[in-house]
PDB file of C-alpha atoms and ligand atoms in Angstrom:
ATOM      1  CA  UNK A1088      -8.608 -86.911 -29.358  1.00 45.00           C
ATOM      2  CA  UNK A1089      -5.692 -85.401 -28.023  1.00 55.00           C
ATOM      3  CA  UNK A1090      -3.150 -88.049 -27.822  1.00 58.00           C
ATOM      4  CA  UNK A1091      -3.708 -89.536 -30.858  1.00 66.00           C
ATOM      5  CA  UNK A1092      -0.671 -91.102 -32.885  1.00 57.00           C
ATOM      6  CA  UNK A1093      -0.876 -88.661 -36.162  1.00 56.00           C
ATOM      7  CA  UNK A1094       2.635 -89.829 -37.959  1.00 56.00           C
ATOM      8  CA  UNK A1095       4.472 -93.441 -37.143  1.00 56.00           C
ATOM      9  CA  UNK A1096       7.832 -94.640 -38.822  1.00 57.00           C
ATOM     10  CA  UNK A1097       9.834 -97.316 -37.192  1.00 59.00           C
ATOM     11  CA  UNK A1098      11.975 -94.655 -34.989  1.00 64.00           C
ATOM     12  CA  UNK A1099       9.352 -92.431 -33.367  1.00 67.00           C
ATOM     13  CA  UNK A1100       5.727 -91.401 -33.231  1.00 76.00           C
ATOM     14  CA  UNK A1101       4.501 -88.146 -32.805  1.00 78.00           C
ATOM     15  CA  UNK A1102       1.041 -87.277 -31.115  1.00 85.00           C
ATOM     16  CA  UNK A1103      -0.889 -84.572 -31.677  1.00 86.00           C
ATOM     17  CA  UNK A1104      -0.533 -82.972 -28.037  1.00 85.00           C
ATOM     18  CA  UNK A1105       3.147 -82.945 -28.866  1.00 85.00           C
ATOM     19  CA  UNK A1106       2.668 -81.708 -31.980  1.00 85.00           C
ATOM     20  CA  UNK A1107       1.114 -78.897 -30.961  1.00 87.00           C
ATOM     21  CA  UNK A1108       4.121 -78.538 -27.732  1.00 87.00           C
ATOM     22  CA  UNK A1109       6.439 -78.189 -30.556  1.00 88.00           C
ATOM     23  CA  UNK A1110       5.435 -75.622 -32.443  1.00 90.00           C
ATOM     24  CA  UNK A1111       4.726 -73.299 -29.877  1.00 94.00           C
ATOM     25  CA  UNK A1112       7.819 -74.274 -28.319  1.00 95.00           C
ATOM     26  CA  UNK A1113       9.768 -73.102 -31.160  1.00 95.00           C
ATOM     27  CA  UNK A1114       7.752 -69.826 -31.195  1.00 97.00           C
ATOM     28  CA  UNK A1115       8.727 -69.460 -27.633  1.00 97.00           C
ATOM     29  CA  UNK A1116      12.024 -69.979 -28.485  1.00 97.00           C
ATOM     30  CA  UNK A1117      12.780 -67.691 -31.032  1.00 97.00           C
ATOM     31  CA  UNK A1118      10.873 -65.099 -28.866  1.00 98.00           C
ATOM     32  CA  UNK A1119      13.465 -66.191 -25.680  1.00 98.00           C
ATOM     33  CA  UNK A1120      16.156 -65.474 -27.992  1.00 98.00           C
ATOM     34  CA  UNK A1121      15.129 -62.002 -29.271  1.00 98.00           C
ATOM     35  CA  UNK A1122      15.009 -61.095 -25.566  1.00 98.00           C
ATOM     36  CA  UNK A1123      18.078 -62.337 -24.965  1.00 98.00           C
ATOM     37  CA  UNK A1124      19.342 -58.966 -27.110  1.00 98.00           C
ATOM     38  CA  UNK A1125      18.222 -56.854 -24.276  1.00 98.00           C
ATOM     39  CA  UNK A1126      20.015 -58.092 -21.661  1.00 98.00           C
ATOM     40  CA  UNK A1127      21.916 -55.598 -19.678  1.00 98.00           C
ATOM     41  CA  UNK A1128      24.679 -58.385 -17.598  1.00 98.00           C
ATOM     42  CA  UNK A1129      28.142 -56.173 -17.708  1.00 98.00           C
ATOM     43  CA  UNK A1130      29.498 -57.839 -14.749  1.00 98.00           C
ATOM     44  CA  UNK A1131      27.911 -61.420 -15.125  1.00 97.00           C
ATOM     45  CA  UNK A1132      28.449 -61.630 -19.186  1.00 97.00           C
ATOM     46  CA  UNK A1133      25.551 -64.042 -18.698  1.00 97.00           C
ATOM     47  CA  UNK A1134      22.747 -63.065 -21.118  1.00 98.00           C
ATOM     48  CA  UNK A1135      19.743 -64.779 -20.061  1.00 98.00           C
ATOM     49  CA  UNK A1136      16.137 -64.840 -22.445  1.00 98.00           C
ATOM     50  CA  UNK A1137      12.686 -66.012 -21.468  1.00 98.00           C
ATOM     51  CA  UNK A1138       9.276 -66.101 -23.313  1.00 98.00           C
ATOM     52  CA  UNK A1139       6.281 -67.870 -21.798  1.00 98.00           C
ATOM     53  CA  UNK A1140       2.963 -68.291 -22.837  1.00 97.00           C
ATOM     54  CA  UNK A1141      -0.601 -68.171 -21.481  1.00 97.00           C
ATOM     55  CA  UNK A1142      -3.681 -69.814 -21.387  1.00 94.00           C
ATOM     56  CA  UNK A1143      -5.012 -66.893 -23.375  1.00 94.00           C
ATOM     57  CA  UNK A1144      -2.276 -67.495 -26.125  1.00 94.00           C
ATOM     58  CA  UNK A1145      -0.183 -64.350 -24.990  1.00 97.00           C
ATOM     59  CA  UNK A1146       3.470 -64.261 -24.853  1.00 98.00           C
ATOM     60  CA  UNK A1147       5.208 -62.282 -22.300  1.00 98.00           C
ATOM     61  CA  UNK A1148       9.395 -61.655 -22.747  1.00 98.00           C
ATOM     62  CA  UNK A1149      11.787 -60.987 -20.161  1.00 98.00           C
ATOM     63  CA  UNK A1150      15.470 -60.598 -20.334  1.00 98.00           C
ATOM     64  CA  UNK A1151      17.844 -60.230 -17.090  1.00 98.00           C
ATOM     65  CA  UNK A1152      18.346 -56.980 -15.564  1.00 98.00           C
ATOM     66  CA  UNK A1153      21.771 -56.161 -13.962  1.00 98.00           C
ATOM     67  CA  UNK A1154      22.376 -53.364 -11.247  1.00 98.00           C
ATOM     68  CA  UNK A1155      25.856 -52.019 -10.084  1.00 97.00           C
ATOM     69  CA  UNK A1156      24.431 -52.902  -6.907  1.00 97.00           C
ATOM     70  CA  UNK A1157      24.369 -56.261  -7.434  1.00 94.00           C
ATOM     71  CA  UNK A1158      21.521 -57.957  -5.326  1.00 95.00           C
ATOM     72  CA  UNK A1159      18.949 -56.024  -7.358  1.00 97.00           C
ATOM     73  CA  UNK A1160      19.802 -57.619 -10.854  1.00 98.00           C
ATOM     74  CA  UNK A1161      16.702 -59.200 -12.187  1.00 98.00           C
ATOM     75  CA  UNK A1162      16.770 -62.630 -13.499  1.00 98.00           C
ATOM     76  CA  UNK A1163      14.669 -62.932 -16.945  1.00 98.00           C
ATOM     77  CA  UNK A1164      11.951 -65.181 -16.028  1.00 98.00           C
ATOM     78  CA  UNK A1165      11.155 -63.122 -13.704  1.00 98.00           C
ATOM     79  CA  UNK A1166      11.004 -60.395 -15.338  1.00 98.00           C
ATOM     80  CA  UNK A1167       8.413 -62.439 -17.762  1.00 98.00           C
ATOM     81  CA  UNK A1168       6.285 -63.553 -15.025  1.00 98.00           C
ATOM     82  CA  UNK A1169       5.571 -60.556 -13.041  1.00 98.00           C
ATOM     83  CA  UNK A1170       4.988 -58.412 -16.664  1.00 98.00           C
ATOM     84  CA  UNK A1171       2.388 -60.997 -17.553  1.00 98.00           C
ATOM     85  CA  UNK A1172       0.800 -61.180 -13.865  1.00 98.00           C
ATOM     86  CA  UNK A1173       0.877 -57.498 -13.264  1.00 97.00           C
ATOM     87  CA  UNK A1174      -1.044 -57.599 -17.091  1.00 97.00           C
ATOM     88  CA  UNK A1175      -4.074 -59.587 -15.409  1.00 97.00           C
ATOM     89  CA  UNK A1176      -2.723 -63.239 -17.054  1.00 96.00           C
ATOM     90  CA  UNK A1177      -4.327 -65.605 -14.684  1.00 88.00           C
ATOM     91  CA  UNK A1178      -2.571 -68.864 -16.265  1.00 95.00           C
ATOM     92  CA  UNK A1179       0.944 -69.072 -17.647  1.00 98.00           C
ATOM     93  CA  UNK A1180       0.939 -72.355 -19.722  1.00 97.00           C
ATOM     94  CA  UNK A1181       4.855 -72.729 -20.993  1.00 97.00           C
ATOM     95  CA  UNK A1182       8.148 -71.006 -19.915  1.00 98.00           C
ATOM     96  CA  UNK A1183      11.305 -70.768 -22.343  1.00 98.00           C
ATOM     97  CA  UNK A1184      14.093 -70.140 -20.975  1.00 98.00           C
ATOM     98  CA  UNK A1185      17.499 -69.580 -23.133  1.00 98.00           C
ATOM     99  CA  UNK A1186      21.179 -67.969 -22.329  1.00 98.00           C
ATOM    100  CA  UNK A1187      24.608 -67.375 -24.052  1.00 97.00           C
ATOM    101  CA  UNK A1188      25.778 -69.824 -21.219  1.00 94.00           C
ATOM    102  CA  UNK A1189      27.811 -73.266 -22.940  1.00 93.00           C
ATOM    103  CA  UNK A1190      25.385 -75.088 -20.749  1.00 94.00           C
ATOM    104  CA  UNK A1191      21.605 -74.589 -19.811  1.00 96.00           C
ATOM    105  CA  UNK A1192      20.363 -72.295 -17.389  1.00 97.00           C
ATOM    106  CA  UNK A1193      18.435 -73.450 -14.954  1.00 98.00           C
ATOM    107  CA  UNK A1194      16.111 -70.898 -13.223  1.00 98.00           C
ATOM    108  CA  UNK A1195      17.495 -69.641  -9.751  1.00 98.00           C
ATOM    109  CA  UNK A1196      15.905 -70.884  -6.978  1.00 98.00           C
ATOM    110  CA  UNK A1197      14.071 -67.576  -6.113  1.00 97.00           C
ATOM    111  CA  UNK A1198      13.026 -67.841 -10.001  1.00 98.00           C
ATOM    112  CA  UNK A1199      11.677 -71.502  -8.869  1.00 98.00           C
ATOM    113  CA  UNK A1200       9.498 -70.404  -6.424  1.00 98.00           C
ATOM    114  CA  UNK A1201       7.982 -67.264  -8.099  1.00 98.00           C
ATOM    115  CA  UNK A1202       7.369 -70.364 -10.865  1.00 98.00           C
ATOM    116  CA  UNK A1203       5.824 -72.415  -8.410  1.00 98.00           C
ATOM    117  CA  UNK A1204       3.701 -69.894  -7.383  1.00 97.00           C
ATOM    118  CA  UNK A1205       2.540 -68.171 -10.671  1.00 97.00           C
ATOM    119  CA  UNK A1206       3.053 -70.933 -13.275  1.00 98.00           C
ATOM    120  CA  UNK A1207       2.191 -73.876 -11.004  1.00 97.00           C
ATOM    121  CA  UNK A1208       1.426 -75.890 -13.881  1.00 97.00           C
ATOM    122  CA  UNK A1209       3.754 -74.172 -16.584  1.00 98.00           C
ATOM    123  CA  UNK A1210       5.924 -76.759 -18.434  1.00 97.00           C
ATOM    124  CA  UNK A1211       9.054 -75.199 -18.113  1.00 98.00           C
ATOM    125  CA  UNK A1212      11.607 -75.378 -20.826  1.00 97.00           C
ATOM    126  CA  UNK A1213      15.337 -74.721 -21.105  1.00 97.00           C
ATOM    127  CA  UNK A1214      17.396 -74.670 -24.491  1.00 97.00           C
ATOM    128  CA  UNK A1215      21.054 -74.725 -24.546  1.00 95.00           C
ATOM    129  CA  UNK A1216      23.420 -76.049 -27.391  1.00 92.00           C
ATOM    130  CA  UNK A1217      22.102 -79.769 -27.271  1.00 92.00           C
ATOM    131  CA  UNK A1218      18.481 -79.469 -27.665  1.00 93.00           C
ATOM    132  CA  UNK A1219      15.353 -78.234 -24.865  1.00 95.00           C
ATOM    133  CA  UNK A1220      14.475 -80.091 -22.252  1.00 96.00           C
ATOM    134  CA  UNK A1221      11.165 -80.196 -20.625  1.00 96.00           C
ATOM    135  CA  UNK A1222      10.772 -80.280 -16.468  1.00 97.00           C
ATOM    136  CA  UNK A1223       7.934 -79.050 -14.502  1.00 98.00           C
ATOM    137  CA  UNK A1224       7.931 -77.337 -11.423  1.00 98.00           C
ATOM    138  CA  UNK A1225       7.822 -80.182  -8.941  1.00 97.00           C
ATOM    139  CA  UNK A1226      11.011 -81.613 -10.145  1.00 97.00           C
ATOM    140  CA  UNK A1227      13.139 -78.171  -9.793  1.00 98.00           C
ATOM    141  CA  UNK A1228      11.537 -77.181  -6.371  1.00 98.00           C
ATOM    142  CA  UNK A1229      10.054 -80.249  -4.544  1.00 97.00           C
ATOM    143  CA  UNK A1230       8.888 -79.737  -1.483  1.00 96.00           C
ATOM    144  CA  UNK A1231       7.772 -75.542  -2.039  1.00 96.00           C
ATOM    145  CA  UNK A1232       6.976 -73.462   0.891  1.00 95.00           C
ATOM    146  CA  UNK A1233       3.540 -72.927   0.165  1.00 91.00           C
ATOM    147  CA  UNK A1234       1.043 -70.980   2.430  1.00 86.00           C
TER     148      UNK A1234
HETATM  149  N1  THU B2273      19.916 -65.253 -14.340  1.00 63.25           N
HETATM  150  C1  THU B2273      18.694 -65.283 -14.923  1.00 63.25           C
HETATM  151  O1  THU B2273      18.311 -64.346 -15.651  1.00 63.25           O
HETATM  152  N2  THU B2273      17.904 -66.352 -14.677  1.00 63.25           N
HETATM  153  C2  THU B2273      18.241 -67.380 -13.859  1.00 63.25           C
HETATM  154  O2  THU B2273      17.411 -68.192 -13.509  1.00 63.25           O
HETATM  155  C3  THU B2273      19.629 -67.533 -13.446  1.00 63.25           C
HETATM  156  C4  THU B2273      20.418 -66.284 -13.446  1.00 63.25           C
HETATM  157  C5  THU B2273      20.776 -64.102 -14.574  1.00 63.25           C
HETATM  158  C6  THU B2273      20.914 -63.215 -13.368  1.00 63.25           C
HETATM  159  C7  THU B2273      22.246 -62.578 -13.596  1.00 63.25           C
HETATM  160  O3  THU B2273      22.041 -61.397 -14.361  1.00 63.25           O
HETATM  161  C8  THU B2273      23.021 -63.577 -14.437  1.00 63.25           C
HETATM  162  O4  THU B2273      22.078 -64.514 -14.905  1.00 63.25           O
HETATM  163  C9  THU B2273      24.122 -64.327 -13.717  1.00 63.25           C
HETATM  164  O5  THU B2273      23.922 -64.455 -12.407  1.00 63.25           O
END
C-alpha cells in the first residue's frame, strides 16, 4: 500500500511514498551538488547543479555551461535532460536542481519548457539554504505551448 502511515508522533507522519521521495531526493542531491563542481560560469559566478532520475533508476548530471559568447551558455538542467534523452531514457521521474545562489534557482523559462516537454511528470525539486521544495511542472509553466 503505498500511502500507508509507517511512523506517527504527535508532530508529523511520514508515509511510505514519501519515504521513499526522501531518500532518493537526498541521493539526487548530493549528486546535484557534485555537479555543481563542474560548472564553468566566469562571467555569471552562478554555479548551477542538477541530477534527475528515471523511471529506470538512472541518474543523469548536468552542470551549466558558459560561453564568451554569451547566448550559448547552457543552463544545467538542461544539460541533464538532453544527456539522459539523447541516452534513450523515455521517463525522467525527479529533477534536483541546486546553485551557489543565497536563494533558490528556479529553472529558466526555456529550462521550463524543455521540462514540460521531457519530464512532463518529473517532480521537480530545488534546494537552496532553507530546505527543497517540491513543484511540478504545471505550476512553473502553466499554460505550455504544446503541439
Ligand atoms: N542557469 C542554470 O544553469 N539554470 C537555470 O535554470 C537558471 C540559470 C545558469 C545559466 C547561467 O550560466 C547562470 O545560471 C546565470 O545566468
Amino acid at each position: 500500500m503505498r500511502n500507508r502511515i509507517i511512523s506517527t508522533c504527535s508532530k508529523f507522519s511520514v508515509t511510505e511514498k514519501e519515504m521513499e521521495t526522501y531518500r532518493y531526493m537526498e541521493r539526487l542531491y548530493r549528486e546535484a551538488v557534485k555537479a555543481m563542481k563542474n560548472a564553468i560560469a566566469p562571467y555569471s559566478g552562478f554555479r548551477v547543479g542538477a541530477a534527475l532520475l528515471t523511471t529506470e533508476h538512472t541518474i543523469y548530471t548536468g552542470c551549466n555551461i558558459e560561453n564568451p559568447s554569451l547566448m550559448l551558455s547552457e543552463c544545467a538542467e538542461k544539460v541533464a535532460i538532453l544527456k539522459a534523452v539523447s541516452d534513450g531514457a523515455k521517463d525522467i521521474r525527479a529533477i534536483m536542481i541546486v546553485s551557489n545562489m543565497e536563494g533558490y534557482c528556479y529553472p529558466c523559462g526555456s529550462c521550463r519548457q524543455i521540462i514540460y516537454e521531457f519530464a512532463t511528470d518529473a517532480e521537480i525539486f530545488v534546494a537552496g539554504k532553507k530546505g527543497i521544495k517540491k513543484y511540478a511542472i504545471e505550476e512553473l509553466l502553466p499554460h505550455a505551448f504544446k503541439k
